[in-house]
PDB file of C-alpha atoms in Angstrom:
ATOM      1  CA  UNK A   1      48.278   4.956 169.460  1.00  0.00           C
ATOM      2  CA  UNK A   2      48.569   4.220 165.758  1.00  0.00           C
ATOM      3  CA  UNK A   3      50.691   1.484 164.201  1.00  0.00           C
ATOM      4  CA  UNK A   4      52.370   2.170 160.915  1.00  0.00           C
ATOM      5  CA  UNK A   5      52.790  -0.803 158.593  1.00  0.00           C
ATOM      6  CA  UNK A   6      55.678  -0.448 156.215  1.00  0.00           C
ATOM      7  CA  UNK A   7      55.135  -2.201 152.920  1.00  0.00           C
ATOM      8  CA  UNK A   8      58.044  -3.064 150.663  1.00  0.00           C
ATOM      9  CA  UNK A   9      58.161  -0.837 147.663  1.00  0.00           C
ATOM     10  CA  UNK A  10      58.057  -2.134 144.105  1.00  0.00           C
ATOM     11  CA  UNK A  11      61.824  -2.147 143.969  1.00  0.00           C
ATOM     12  CA  UNK A  12      62.199  -4.346 147.046  1.00  0.00           C
ATOM     13  CA  UNK A  13      59.408  -6.652 145.882  1.00  0.00           C
ATOM     14  CA  UNK A  14      61.060  -6.979 142.494  1.00  0.00           C
ATOM     15  CA  UNK A  15      64.405  -7.854 144.093  1.00  0.00           C
ATOM     16  CA  UNK A  16      62.790 -10.562 146.229  1.00  0.00           C
ATOM     17  CA  UNK A  17      61.113 -12.023 143.161  1.00  0.00           C
ATOM     18  CA  UNK A  18      64.399 -12.005 141.285  1.00  0.00           C
ATOM     19  CA  UNK A  19      66.090 -13.806 144.187  1.00  0.00           C
ATOM     20  CA  UNK A  20      63.373 -16.483 144.193  1.00  0.00           C
ATOM     21  CA  UNK A  21      63.808 -16.978 140.464  1.00  0.00           C
ATOM     22  CA  UNK A  22      67.570 -17.211 140.844  1.00  0.00           C
ATOM     23  CA  UNK A  23      67.181 -19.754 143.643  1.00  0.00           C
ATOM     24  CA  UNK A  24      64.807 -21.873 141.530  1.00  0.00           C
ATOM     25  CA  UNK A  25      67.202 -21.646 138.595  1.00  0.00           C
ATOM     26  CA  UNK A  26      70.118 -22.837 140.727  1.00  0.00           C
ATOM     27  CA  UNK A  27      68.012 -25.628 142.268  1.00  0.00           C
ATOM     28  CA  UNK A  28      66.542 -26.773 138.955  1.00  0.00           C
ATOM     29  CA  UNK A  29      69.317 -29.331 138.149  1.00  0.00           C
ATOM     30  CA  UNK A  30      68.837 -30.934 141.549  1.00  0.00           C
ATOM     31  CA  UNK A  31      65.038 -30.883 141.225  1.00  0.00           C
ATOM     32  CA  UNK A  32      65.206 -32.409 137.743  1.00  0.00           C
ATOM     33  CA  UNK A  33      67.545 -35.085 139.068  1.00  0.00           C
ATOM     34  CA  UNK A  34      65.275 -35.936 141.999  1.00  0.00           C
ATOM     35  CA  UNK A  35      62.193 -36.142 139.783  1.00  0.00           C
ATOM     36  CA  UNK A  36      63.753 -37.790 136.732  1.00  0.00           C
ATOM     37  CA  UNK A  37      66.327 -40.094 138.333  1.00  0.00           C
ATOM     38  CA  UNK A  38      64.700 -40.907 141.691  1.00  0.00           C
ATOM     39  CA  UNK A  39      60.973 -40.189 141.945  1.00  0.00           C
ATOM     40  CA  UNK A  40      59.802 -41.338 138.495  1.00  0.00           C
ATOM     41  CA  UNK A  41      61.806 -44.638 138.564  1.00  0.00           C
ATOM     42  CA  UNK A  42      60.425 -45.368 142.049  1.00  0.00           C
ATOM     43  CA  UNK A  43      56.848 -44.869 140.855  1.00  0.00           C
ATOM     44  CA  UNK A  44      57.571 -46.879 137.685  1.00  0.00           C
ATOM     45  CA  UNK A  45      58.966 -49.797 139.698  1.00  0.00           C
ATOM     46  CA  UNK A  46      55.881 -49.746 141.929  1.00  0.00           C
ATOM     47  CA  UNK A  47      53.646 -49.949 138.881  1.00  0.00           C
ATOM     48  CA  UNK A  48      55.765 -52.705 137.301  1.00  0.00           C
ATOM     49  CA  UNK A  49      55.652 -54.788 140.491  1.00  0.00           C
ATOM     50  CA  UNK A  50      52.004 -55.562 139.673  1.00  0.00           C
ATOM     51  CA  UNK A  51      52.778 -56.685 136.124  1.00  0.00           C
ATOM     52  CA  UNK A  52      54.376 -59.495 134.172  1.00  0.00           C
ATOM     53  CA  UNK A  53      57.029 -57.573 132.278  1.00  0.00           C
ATOM     54  CA  UNK A  54      59.492 -59.728 130.282  1.00  0.00           C
ATOM     55  CA  UNK A  55      61.401 -56.558 129.310  1.00  0.00           C
ATOM     56  CA  UNK A  56      61.263 -57.338 125.576  1.00  0.00           C
ATOM     57  CA  UNK A  57      57.496 -56.927 125.329  1.00  0.00           C
ATOM     58  CA  UNK A  58      54.762 -54.827 126.909  1.00  0.00           C
ATOM     59  CA  UNK A  59      53.913 -55.381 130.599  1.00  0.00           C
ATOM     60  CA  UNK A  60      50.731 -57.269 131.513  1.00  0.00           C
ATOM     61  CA  UNK A  61      48.855 -56.533 134.723  1.00  0.00           C
ATOM     62  CA  UNK A  62      48.839 -59.541 137.094  1.00  0.00           C
ATOM     63  CA  UNK A  63      47.867 -57.900 140.385  1.00  0.00           C
ATOM     64  CA  UNK A  64      49.521 -59.416 143.455  1.00  0.00           C
ATOM     65  CA  UNK A  65      50.738 -62.572 141.674  1.00  0.00           C
ATOM     66  CA  UNK A  66      54.400 -61.538 141.854  1.00  0.00           C
ATOM     67  CA  UNK A  67      54.213 -60.962 145.603  1.00  0.00           C
ATOM     68  CA  UNK A  68      52.310 -64.194 146.300  1.00  0.00           C
ATOM     69  CA  UNK A  69      54.773 -66.210 144.211  1.00  0.00           C
ATOM     70  CA  UNK A  70      57.719 -64.674 146.057  1.00  0.00           C
ATOM     71  CA  UNK A  71      56.300 -65.209 149.521  1.00  0.00           C
ATOM     72  CA  UNK A  72      54.775 -68.657 149.122  1.00  0.00           C
ATOM     73  CA  UNK A  73      56.375 -70.472 146.168  1.00  0.00           C
ATOM     74  CA  UNK A  74      59.878 -69.212 145.430  1.00  0.00           C
ATOM     75  CA  UNK A  75      62.465 -71.311 147.297  1.00  0.00           C
ATOM     76  CA  UNK A  76      65.388 -69.233 146.013  1.00  0.00           C
ATOM     77  CA  UNK A  77      63.724 -66.092 147.341  1.00  0.00           C
ATOM     78  CA  UNK A  78      63.603 -67.613 150.827  1.00  0.00           C
ATOM     79  CA  UNK A  79      67.195 -68.801 150.455  1.00  0.00           C
ATOM     80  CA  UNK A  80      68.298 -65.271 149.521  1.00  0.00           C
ATOM     81  CA  UNK A  81      66.576 -63.930 152.641  1.00  0.00           C
ATOM     82  CA  UNK A  82      68.402 -66.461 154.835  1.00  0.00           C
ATOM     83  CA  UNK A  83      71.773 -65.767 153.209  1.00  0.00           C
ATOM     84  CA  UNK A  84      71.299 -62.004 153.448  1.00  0.00           C
ATOM     85  CA  UNK A  85      70.192 -62.306 157.073  1.00  0.00           C
ATOM     86  CA  UNK A  86      73.285 -64.297 158.057  1.00  0.00           C
ATOM     87  CA  UNK A  87      75.536 -61.949 156.099  1.00  0.00           C
ATOM     88  CA  UNK A  88      74.000 -58.834 157.671  1.00  0.00           C
ATOM     89  CA  UNK A  89      73.564 -59.877 161.297  1.00  0.00           C
ATOM     90  CA  UNK A  90      77.011 -61.457 161.549  1.00  0.00           C
ATOM     91  CA  UNK A  91      79.184 -59.046 159.571  1.00  0.00           C
ATOM     92  CA  UNK A  92      77.776 -55.708 160.771  1.00  0.00           C
ATOM     93  CA  UNK A  93      78.237 -56.284 164.553  1.00  0.00           C
ATOM     94  CA  UNK A  94      81.764 -57.614 163.937  1.00  0.00           C
ATOM     95  CA  UNK A  95      82.529 -54.677 161.673  1.00  0.00           C
ATOM     96  CA  UNK A  96      81.360 -52.145 164.268  1.00  0.00           C
ATOM     97  CA  UNK A  97      83.285 -53.940 167.004  1.00  0.00           C
ATOM     98  CA  UNK A  98      86.535 -53.795 165.013  1.00  0.00           C
ATOM     99  CA  UNK A  99      85.858 -50.157 164.137  1.00  0.00           C
ATOM    100  CA  UNK A 100      85.270 -49.184 167.773  1.00  0.00           C
ATOM    101  CA  UNK A 101      88.316 -51.040 169.104  1.00  0.00           C
ATOM    102  CA  UNK A 102      90.619 -49.463 166.534  1.00  0.00           C
ATOM    103  CA  UNK A 103      89.106 -46.011 167.078  1.00  0.00           C
ATOM    104  CA  UNK A 104      89.756 -46.273 170.820  1.00  0.00           C
ATOM    105  CA  UNK A 105      93.327 -47.411 170.119  1.00  0.00           C
ATOM    106  CA  UNK A 106      93.982 -44.581 167.648  1.00  0.00           C
ATOM    107  CA  UNK A 107      92.453 -42.051 170.024  1.00  0.00           C
ATOM    108  CA  UNK A 108      95.297 -42.633 172.468  1.00  0.00           C
ATOM    109  CA  UNK A 109      97.343 -40.095 170.533  1.00  0.00           C
ATOM    110  CA  UNK A 110      99.810 -42.361 168.754  1.00  0.00           C
ATOM    111  CA  UNK A 111     102.345 -40.848 166.401  1.00  0.00           C
ATOM    112  CA  UNK A 112     101.360 -40.751 162.721  1.00  0.00           C
ATOM    113  CA  UNK A 113      97.626 -40.819 163.441  1.00  0.00           C
ATOM    114  CA  UNK A 114      96.666 -39.375 160.052  1.00  0.00           C
ATOM    115  CA  UNK A 115      98.612 -42.121 158.255  1.00  0.00           C
ATOM    116  CA  UNK A 116      96.933 -44.909 160.231  1.00  0.00           C
ATOM    117  CA  UNK A 117      93.543 -43.311 159.770  1.00  0.00           C
ATOM    118  CA  UNK A 118      94.024 -43.153 155.996  1.00  0.00           C
ATOM    119  CA  UNK A 119      95.263 -46.751 155.808  1.00  0.00           C
ATOM    120  CA  UNK A 120      92.363 -48.104 157.829  1.00  0.00           C
ATOM    121  CA  UNK A 121      89.846 -46.041 155.855  1.00  0.00           C
ATOM    122  CA  UNK A 122      91.150 -47.208 152.475  1.00  0.00           C
ATOM    123  CA  UNK A 123      89.320 -50.594 152.483  1.00  0.00           C
ATOM    124  CA  UNK A 124      85.987 -48.833 153.045  1.00  0.00           C
ATOM    125  CA  UNK A 125      86.780 -46.463 150.208  1.00  0.00           C
ATOM    126  CA  UNK A 126      87.538 -49.298 147.774  1.00  0.00           C
ATOM    127  CA  UNK A 127      85.561 -52.153 149.336  1.00  0.00           C
ATOM    128  CA  UNK A 128      82.525 -51.868 147.070  1.00  0.00           C
ATOM    129  CA  UNK A 129      84.596 -51.795 143.903  1.00  0.00           C
ATOM    130  CA  UNK A 130      84.987 -54.599 141.401  1.00  0.00           C
ATOM    131  CA  UNK A 131      88.784 -54.562 141.824  1.00  0.00           C
ATOM    132  CA  UNK A 132      88.621 -55.355 145.548  1.00  0.00           C
ATOM    133  CA  UNK A 133      86.063 -58.127 144.943  1.00  0.00           C
ATOM    134  CA  UNK A 134      88.369 -59.667 142.335  1.00  0.00           C
ATOM    135  CA  UNK A 135      91.291 -59.350 144.760  1.00  0.00           C
ATOM    136  CA  UNK A 136      89.220 -61.094 147.447  1.00  0.00           C
ATOM    137  CA  UNK A 137      88.467 -63.892 145.005  1.00  0.00           C
ATOM    138  CA  UNK A 138      92.188 -64.368 144.438  1.00  0.00           C
ATOM    139  CA  UNK A 139      92.969 -64.276 148.154  1.00  0.00           C
ATOM    140  CA  UNK A 140      90.477 -67.044 148.984  1.00  0.00           C
ATOM    141  CA  UNK A 141      90.943 -69.135 145.843  1.00  0.00           C
ATOM    142  CA  UNK A 142      92.273 -72.669 145.975  1.00  0.00           C
ATOM    143  CA  UNK A 143      95.790 -71.395 145.280  1.00  0.00           C
ATOM    144  CA  UNK A 144      95.230 -68.059 146.998  1.00  0.00           C
ATOM    145  CA  UNK A 145      97.157 -66.316 149.707  1.00  0.00           C
ATOM    146  CA  UNK A 146      95.133 -67.790 152.588  1.00  0.00           C
ATOM    147  CA  UNK A 147      95.847 -71.374 151.550  1.00  0.00           C
ATOM    148  CA  UNK A 148      99.506 -70.567 150.933  1.00  0.00           C
ATOM    149  CA  UNK A 149      99.817 -69.241 154.482  1.00  0.00           C
ATOM    150  CA  UNK A 150      98.062 -72.344 155.849  1.00  0.00           C
ATOM    151  CA  UNK A 151     100.382 -74.554 153.813  1.00  0.00           C
ATOM    152  CA  UNK A 152     103.356 -73.036 155.636  1.00  0.00           C
ATOM    153  CA  UNK A 153     102.080 -74.577 158.877  1.00  0.00           C
ATOM    154  CA  UNK A 154     101.145 -77.899 157.268  1.00  0.00           C
ATOM    155  CA  UNK A 155      97.425 -77.278 156.837  1.00  0.00           C
ATOM    156  CA  UNK A 156      95.757 -78.002 153.511  1.00  0.00           C
ATOM    157  CA  UNK A 157      93.181 -75.263 153.097  1.00  0.00           C
ATOM    158  CA  UNK A 158      89.882 -75.892 151.288  1.00  0.00           C
ATOM    159  CA  UNK A 159      88.617 -74.099 148.217  1.00  0.00           C
ATOM    160  CA  UNK A 160      86.907 -71.404 150.238  1.00  0.00           C
ATOM    161  CA  UNK A 161      84.826 -70.072 147.368  1.00  0.00           C
ATOM    162  CA  UNK A 162      83.724 -73.457 145.985  1.00  0.00           C
ATOM    163  CA  UNK A 163      82.680 -74.974 149.315  1.00  0.00           C
ATOM    164  CA  UNK A 164      79.165 -74.010 150.519  1.00  0.00           C
ATOM    165  CA  UNK A 165      80.342 -74.277 154.130  1.00  0.00           C
ATOM    166  CA  UNK A 166      82.833 -71.425 153.740  1.00  0.00           C
ATOM    167  CA  UNK A 167      81.858 -69.313 150.724  1.00  0.00           C
ATOM    168  CA  UNK A 168      79.468 -67.000 152.568  1.00  0.00           C
ATOM    169  CA  UNK A 169      82.027 -66.449 155.320  1.00  0.00           C
ATOM    170  CA  UNK A 170      84.477 -65.034 152.781  1.00  0.00           C
ATOM    171  CA  UNK A 171      81.889 -62.332 151.975  1.00  0.00           C
ATOM    172  CA  UNK A 172      81.346 -61.725 155.685  1.00  0.00           C
ATOM    173  CA  UNK A 173      85.104 -61.333 156.155  1.00  0.00           C
ATOM    174  CA  UNK A 174      85.182 -58.809 153.300  1.00  0.00           C
ATOM    175  CA  UNK A 175      82.420 -56.712 154.861  1.00  0.00           C
ATOM    176  CA  UNK A 176      84.102 -56.812 158.281  1.00  0.00           C
ATOM    177  CA  UNK A 177      87.349 -55.706 156.618  1.00  0.00           C
ATOM    178  CA  UNK A 178      85.569 -52.558 155.399  1.00  0.00           C
ATOM    179  CA  UNK A 179      85.436 -51.059 158.908  1.00  0.00           C
ATOM    180  CA  UNK A 180      87.174 -47.811 157.981  1.00  0.00           C
ATOM    181  CA  UNK A 181      84.113 -45.612 157.531  1.00  0.00           C
ATOM    182  CA  UNK A 182      82.514 -46.305 160.939  1.00  0.00           C
ATOM    183  CA  UNK A 183      85.972 -46.200 162.523  1.00  0.00           C
ATOM    184  CA  UNK A 184      86.547 -42.629 161.325  1.00  0.00           C
ATOM    185  CA  UNK A 185      83.131 -41.617 162.686  1.00  0.00           C
ATOM    186  CA  UNK A 186      83.876 -43.282 166.042  1.00  0.00           C
ATOM    187  CA  UNK A 187      87.259 -41.547 166.181  1.00  0.00           C
ATOM    188  CA  UNK A 188      85.689 -38.142 165.561  1.00  0.00           C
ATOM    189  CA  UNK A 189      83.130 -38.803 168.318  1.00  0.00           C
ATOM    190  CA  UNK A 190      85.821 -39.878 170.778  1.00  0.00           C
ATOM    191  CA  UNK A 191      87.614 -36.573 170.231  1.00  0.00           C
ATOM    192  CA  UNK A 192      84.463 -34.733 171.350  1.00  0.00           C
ATOM    193  CA  UNK A 193      84.211 -36.397 174.779  1.00  0.00           C
ATOM    194  CA  UNK A 194      85.330 -33.878 177.458  1.00  0.00           C
ATOM    195  CA  UNK A 195      88.630 -34.825 179.091  1.00  0.00           C
ATOM    196  CA  UNK A 196      87.283 -33.522 182.419  1.00  0.00           C
ATOM    197  CA  UNK A 197      85.019 -36.558 182.714  1.00  0.00           C
ATOM    198  CA  UNK A 198      87.961 -38.945 182.539  1.00  0.00           C
ATOM    199  CA  UNK A 199      89.987 -36.844 184.951  1.00  0.00           C
ATOM    200  CA  UNK A 200      87.157 -36.832 187.499  1.00  0.00           C
ATOM    201  CA  UNK A 201      86.685 -40.594 187.150  1.00  0.00           C
ATOM    202  CA  UNK A 202      90.435 -41.170 187.550  1.00  0.00           C
ATOM    203  CA  UNK A 203      90.461 -39.079 190.723  1.00  0.00           C
ATOM    204  CA  UNK A 204      87.622 -41.264 192.033  1.00  0.00           C
ATOM    205  CA  UNK A 205      89.767 -44.346 191.420  1.00  0.00           C
ATOM    206  CA  UNK A 206      87.933 -45.715 188.379  1.00  0.00           C
ATOM    207  CA  UNK A 207      89.955 -48.183 186.325  1.00  0.00           C
ATOM    208  CA  UNK A 208      90.393 -47.849 182.554  1.00  0.00           C
ATOM    209  CA  UNK A 209      87.784 -50.521 181.926  1.00  0.00           C
ATOM    210  CA  UNK A 210      85.286 -48.838 184.212  1.00  0.00           C
ATOM    211  CA  UNK A 211      85.931 -45.476 182.575  1.00  0.00           C
ATOM    212  CA  UNK A 212      85.280 -47.022 179.186  1.00  0.00           C
ATOM    213  CA  UNK A 213      81.974 -48.663 180.181  1.00  0.00           C
ATOM    214  CA  UNK A 214      80.666 -45.778 182.289  1.00  0.00           C
ATOM    215  CA  UNK A 215      81.850 -42.781 180.254  1.00  0.00           C
ATOM    216  CA  UNK A 216      83.071 -43.649 176.763  1.00  0.00           C
ATOM    217  CA  UNK A 217      80.516 -46.250 175.732  1.00  0.00           C
ATOM    218  CA  UNK A 218      77.382 -44.426 176.988  1.00  0.00           C
ATOM    219  CA  UNK A 219      78.456 -41.200 175.282  1.00  0.00           C
ATOM    220  CA  UNK A 220      79.162 -43.126 172.076  1.00  0.00           C
ATOM    221  CA  UNK A 221      75.780 -44.873 171.927  1.00  0.00           C
ATOM    222  CA  UNK A 222      74.261 -42.263 169.548  1.00  0.00           C
ATOM    223  CA  UNK A 223      77.208 -42.816 167.196  1.00  0.00           C
ATOM    224  CA  UNK A 224      76.912 -46.586 167.576  1.00  0.00           C
ATOM    225  CA  UNK A 225      73.238 -46.289 166.657  1.00  0.00           C
ATOM    226  CA  UNK A 226      74.035 -44.073 163.664  1.00  0.00           C
ATOM    227  CA  UNK A 227      76.728 -46.423 162.343  1.00  0.00           C
ATOM    228  CA  UNK A 228      74.575 -49.477 162.993  1.00  0.00           C
ATOM    229  CA  UNK A 229      71.608 -48.171 160.987  1.00  0.00           C
ATOM    230  CA  UNK A 230      73.800 -47.098 158.068  1.00  0.00           C
ATOM    231  CA  UNK A 231      75.800 -50.322 157.941  1.00  0.00           C
ATOM    232  CA  UNK A 232      72.720 -52.546 158.228  1.00  0.00           C
ATOM    233  CA  UNK A 233      71.073 -50.734 155.316  1.00  0.00           C
ATOM    234  CA  UNK A 234      74.305 -51.031 153.331  1.00  0.00           C
ATOM    235  CA  UNK A 235      74.549 -54.766 154.092  1.00  0.00           C
ATOM    236  CA  UNK A 236      70.944 -55.396 153.034  1.00  0.00           C
ATOM    237  CA  UNK A 237      71.815 -53.883 149.645  1.00  0.00           C
ATOM    238  CA  UNK A 238      75.204 -55.589 149.164  1.00  0.00           C
ATOM    239  CA  UNK A 239      75.689 -56.761 145.587  1.00  0.00           C
ATOM    240  CA  UNK A 240      79.158 -56.362 144.042  1.00  0.00           C
ATOM    241  CA  UNK A 241      81.134 -58.775 146.292  1.00  0.00           C
ATOM    242  CA  UNK A 242      78.615 -61.609 145.847  1.00  0.00           C
ATOM    243  CA  UNK A 243      78.371 -60.991 142.099  1.00  0.00           C
ATOM    244  CA  UNK A 244      82.141 -61.059 141.523  1.00  0.00           C
ATOM    245  CA  UNK A 245      83.039 -63.830 143.964  1.00  0.00           C
ATOM    246  CA  UNK A 246      80.322 -66.181 142.645  1.00  0.00           C
ATOM    247  CA  UNK A 247      80.596 -65.057 138.985  1.00  0.00           C
ATOM    248  CA  UNK A 248      77.055 -63.742 139.177  1.00  0.00           C
ATOM    249  CA  UNK A 249      75.514 -67.101 140.088  1.00  0.00           C
ATOM    250  CA  UNK A 250      75.269 -66.935 143.870  1.00  0.00           C
ATOM    251  CA  UNK A 251      76.921 -70.322 144.250  1.00  0.00           C
ATOM    252  CA  UNK A 252      77.974 -72.769 145.231  1.00  0.00           C
ATOM    253  CA  UNK A 253      74.521 -74.216 146.027  1.00  0.00           C
ATOM    254  CA  UNK A 254      73.135 -70.666 146.416  1.00  0.00           C
ATOM    255  CA  UNK A 255      75.318 -70.180 149.499  1.00  0.00           C
ATOM    256  CA  UNK A 256      76.242 -66.620 148.448  1.00  0.00           C
ATOM    257  CA  UNK A 257      72.881 -65.723 146.899  1.00  0.00           C
ATOM    258  CA  UNK A 258      72.405 -62.330 148.499  1.00  0.00           C
ATOM    259  CA  UNK A 259      69.015 -60.710 148.006  1.00  0.00           C
ATOM    260  CA  UNK A 260      70.241 -58.013 145.638  1.00  0.00           C
ATOM    261  CA  UNK A 261      72.062 -60.607 143.524  1.00  0.00           C
ATOM    262  CA  UNK A 262      68.896 -62.683 143.146  1.00  0.00           C
ATOM    263  CA  UNK A 263      66.990 -59.510 142.254  1.00  0.00           C
ATOM    264  CA  UNK A 264      69.562 -58.802 139.546  1.00  0.00           C
ATOM    265  CA  UNK A 265      69.316 -62.351 138.197  1.00  0.00           C
ATOM    266  CA  UNK A 266      65.546 -62.156 137.905  1.00  0.00           C
ATOM    267  CA  UNK A 267      65.480 -58.667 136.397  1.00  0.00           C
ATOM    268  CA  UNK A 268      68.397 -58.772 133.956  1.00  0.00           C
ATOM    269  CA  UNK A 269      69.191 -62.483 133.686  1.00  0.00           C
ATOM    270  CA  UNK A 270      65.695 -63.940 133.332  1.00  0.00           C
ATOM    271  CA  UNK A 271      64.194 -60.675 132.014  1.00  0.00           C
ATOM    272  CA  UNK A 272      61.417 -60.735 134.630  1.00  0.00           C
ATOM    273  CA  UNK A 273      61.410 -57.046 135.410  1.00  0.00           C
ATOM    274  CA  UNK A 274      57.982 -57.076 137.056  1.00  0.00           C
ATOM    275  CA  UNK A 275      59.085 -59.862 139.379  1.00  0.00           C
ATOM    276  CA  UNK A 276      62.323 -58.015 140.183  1.00  0.00           C
ATOM    277  CA  UNK A 277      60.380 -54.819 140.899  1.00  0.00           C
ATOM    278  CA  UNK A 278      58.244 -56.710 143.418  1.00  0.00           C
ATOM    279  CA  UNK A 279      61.437 -57.977 145.054  1.00  0.00           C
ATOM    280  CA  UNK A 280      62.783 -54.427 145.240  1.00  0.00           C
ATOM    281  CA  UNK A 281      59.682 -53.228 147.082  1.00  0.00           C
ATOM    282  CA  UNK A 282      59.817 -56.147 149.511  1.00  0.00           C
ATOM    283  CA  UNK A 283      63.453 -55.237 150.238  1.00  0.00           C
ATOM    284  CA  UNK A 284      62.395 -51.628 150.798  1.00  0.00           C
ATOM    285  CA  UNK A 285      59.706 -52.732 153.255  1.00  0.00           C
ATOM    286  CA  UNK A 286      62.126 -55.042 155.108  1.00  0.00           C
ATOM    287  CA  UNK A 287      64.730 -52.277 155.389  1.00  0.00           C
ATOM    288  CA  UNK A 288      62.157 -49.691 156.479  1.00  0.00           C
ATOM    289  CA  UNK A 289      60.665 -52.068 159.077  1.00  0.00           C
ATOM    290  CA  UNK A 290      64.069 -52.954 160.496  1.00  0.00           C
ATOM    291  CA  UNK A 291      65.070 -49.284 160.658  1.00  0.00           C
ATOM    292  CA  UNK A 292      61.791 -48.367 162.358  1.00  0.00           C
ATOM    293  CA  UNK A 293      62.315 -51.113 164.961  1.00  0.00           C
ATOM    294  CA  UNK A 294      65.838 -49.823 165.594  1.00  0.00           C
ATOM    295  CA  UNK A 295      64.546 -46.301 166.159  1.00  0.00           C
ATOM    296  CA  UNK A 296      61.860 -47.655 168.468  1.00  0.00           C
ATOM    297  CA  UNK A 297      64.376 -49.601 170.560  1.00  0.00           C
ATOM    298  CA  UNK A 298      66.952 -46.792 170.564  1.00  0.00           C
ATOM    299  CA  UNK A 299      65.323 -45.073 173.554  1.00  0.00           C
ATOM    300  CA  UNK A 300      66.128 -48.146 175.661  1.00  0.00           C
ATOM    301  CA  UNK A 301      69.900 -48.011 175.171  1.00  0.00           C
ATOM    302  CA  UNK A 302      70.959 -44.818 173.380  1.00  0.00           C
ATOM    303  CA  UNK A 303      72.231 -42.210 175.842  1.00  0.00           C
ATOM    304  CA  UNK A 304      70.464 -38.865 175.652  1.00  0.00           C
ATOM    305  CA  UNK A 305      72.242 -35.774 176.917  1.00  0.00           C
ATOM    306  CA  UNK A 306      68.957 -34.596 178.473  1.00  0.00           C
ATOM    307  CA  UNK A 307      68.677 -37.761 180.602  1.00  0.00           C
TER     308      UNK A 307
END
C-alpha cells in the first residue's frame, strides 16, 4: 500500500508566506511597544539598580551598595514597608468584603440593577485619578464634610490628614471605597451559579446562611482568589492617593509614606535614580513572592470543579 504525500504548490506556499508577513506587519506596533516601552526600560532599570545615578550626570557602578543601604541602613525604607503593609493588608480584605456583600445583595434581582451597578462601579473607575484624591483631601480636611457631619452631633473632629494617628486610615478608607471593580466581577460570577443547586438545598431544608456558606462561597473561591491577587498587587503599587493627600511628602511623620511614593521621592525628588531602581526591583520581588505564596496556598481553600 503506497501513501501519497501532497505538497502545497508554489501558489499555496506563497499565500502562506504572505499571511505570515501580514500578521507580522499587524503585530509590529504591539511588538515595538513591548520591546521599546516595557522590555528595554525593565532591563535599563535592572542595570541602573547597581549604579549611583544622580540623573544629571553619568551613572557609576556601585555593585550591591544600593540594596545593602536599603535593607540595613534606610529607616524611611523600612517605614514605607510598614505603611504599605498596613495599607494593603487592611484595605484589601475590607474592600473585597464590601464588594462581595453588595454583589450578593444586587444579585437578588432588584429593580434598576444596571443603575446600581454603574453607580457602585464609578468609584473604581475614578478612584486612581487626581480629582478623586483631591476630593478625598477636602472630605477629610479640618473643615471637610466628615468634621461637619460630626459637628452636627456635637463631636469636634480632628484634622484627619494632619494627625499621624488617622492619616493612613483616610487612604485605607479611599481604597475600600473603590470596591466597584471586584464587585462587578463577583456579580458576574454569582450569575453563573446554577439555580438548581439552591433549589436542591432549599428542598433539603438548608437555611439562607447555610446555602451561602455551602454553595455560594465555595463556588466563588476562584473569583475571590482572582480579585485578591489583583487587588493586592494594585495596593502594593498605590501612589496617587498618598501623593495628593500628603502633598507628595508622605506626612505627617511619614504616616502615609507608601512604598511607591518613597520610590518617587528618591528617583525624581532627590535625583537618585539608581537607588530608586533598586527599590523598584525589591518591590517586584516582594510582589512576586507574595503572589507565588498565594498561588501555593490556593489549593488549600480554592474550590476546584474537579474535586
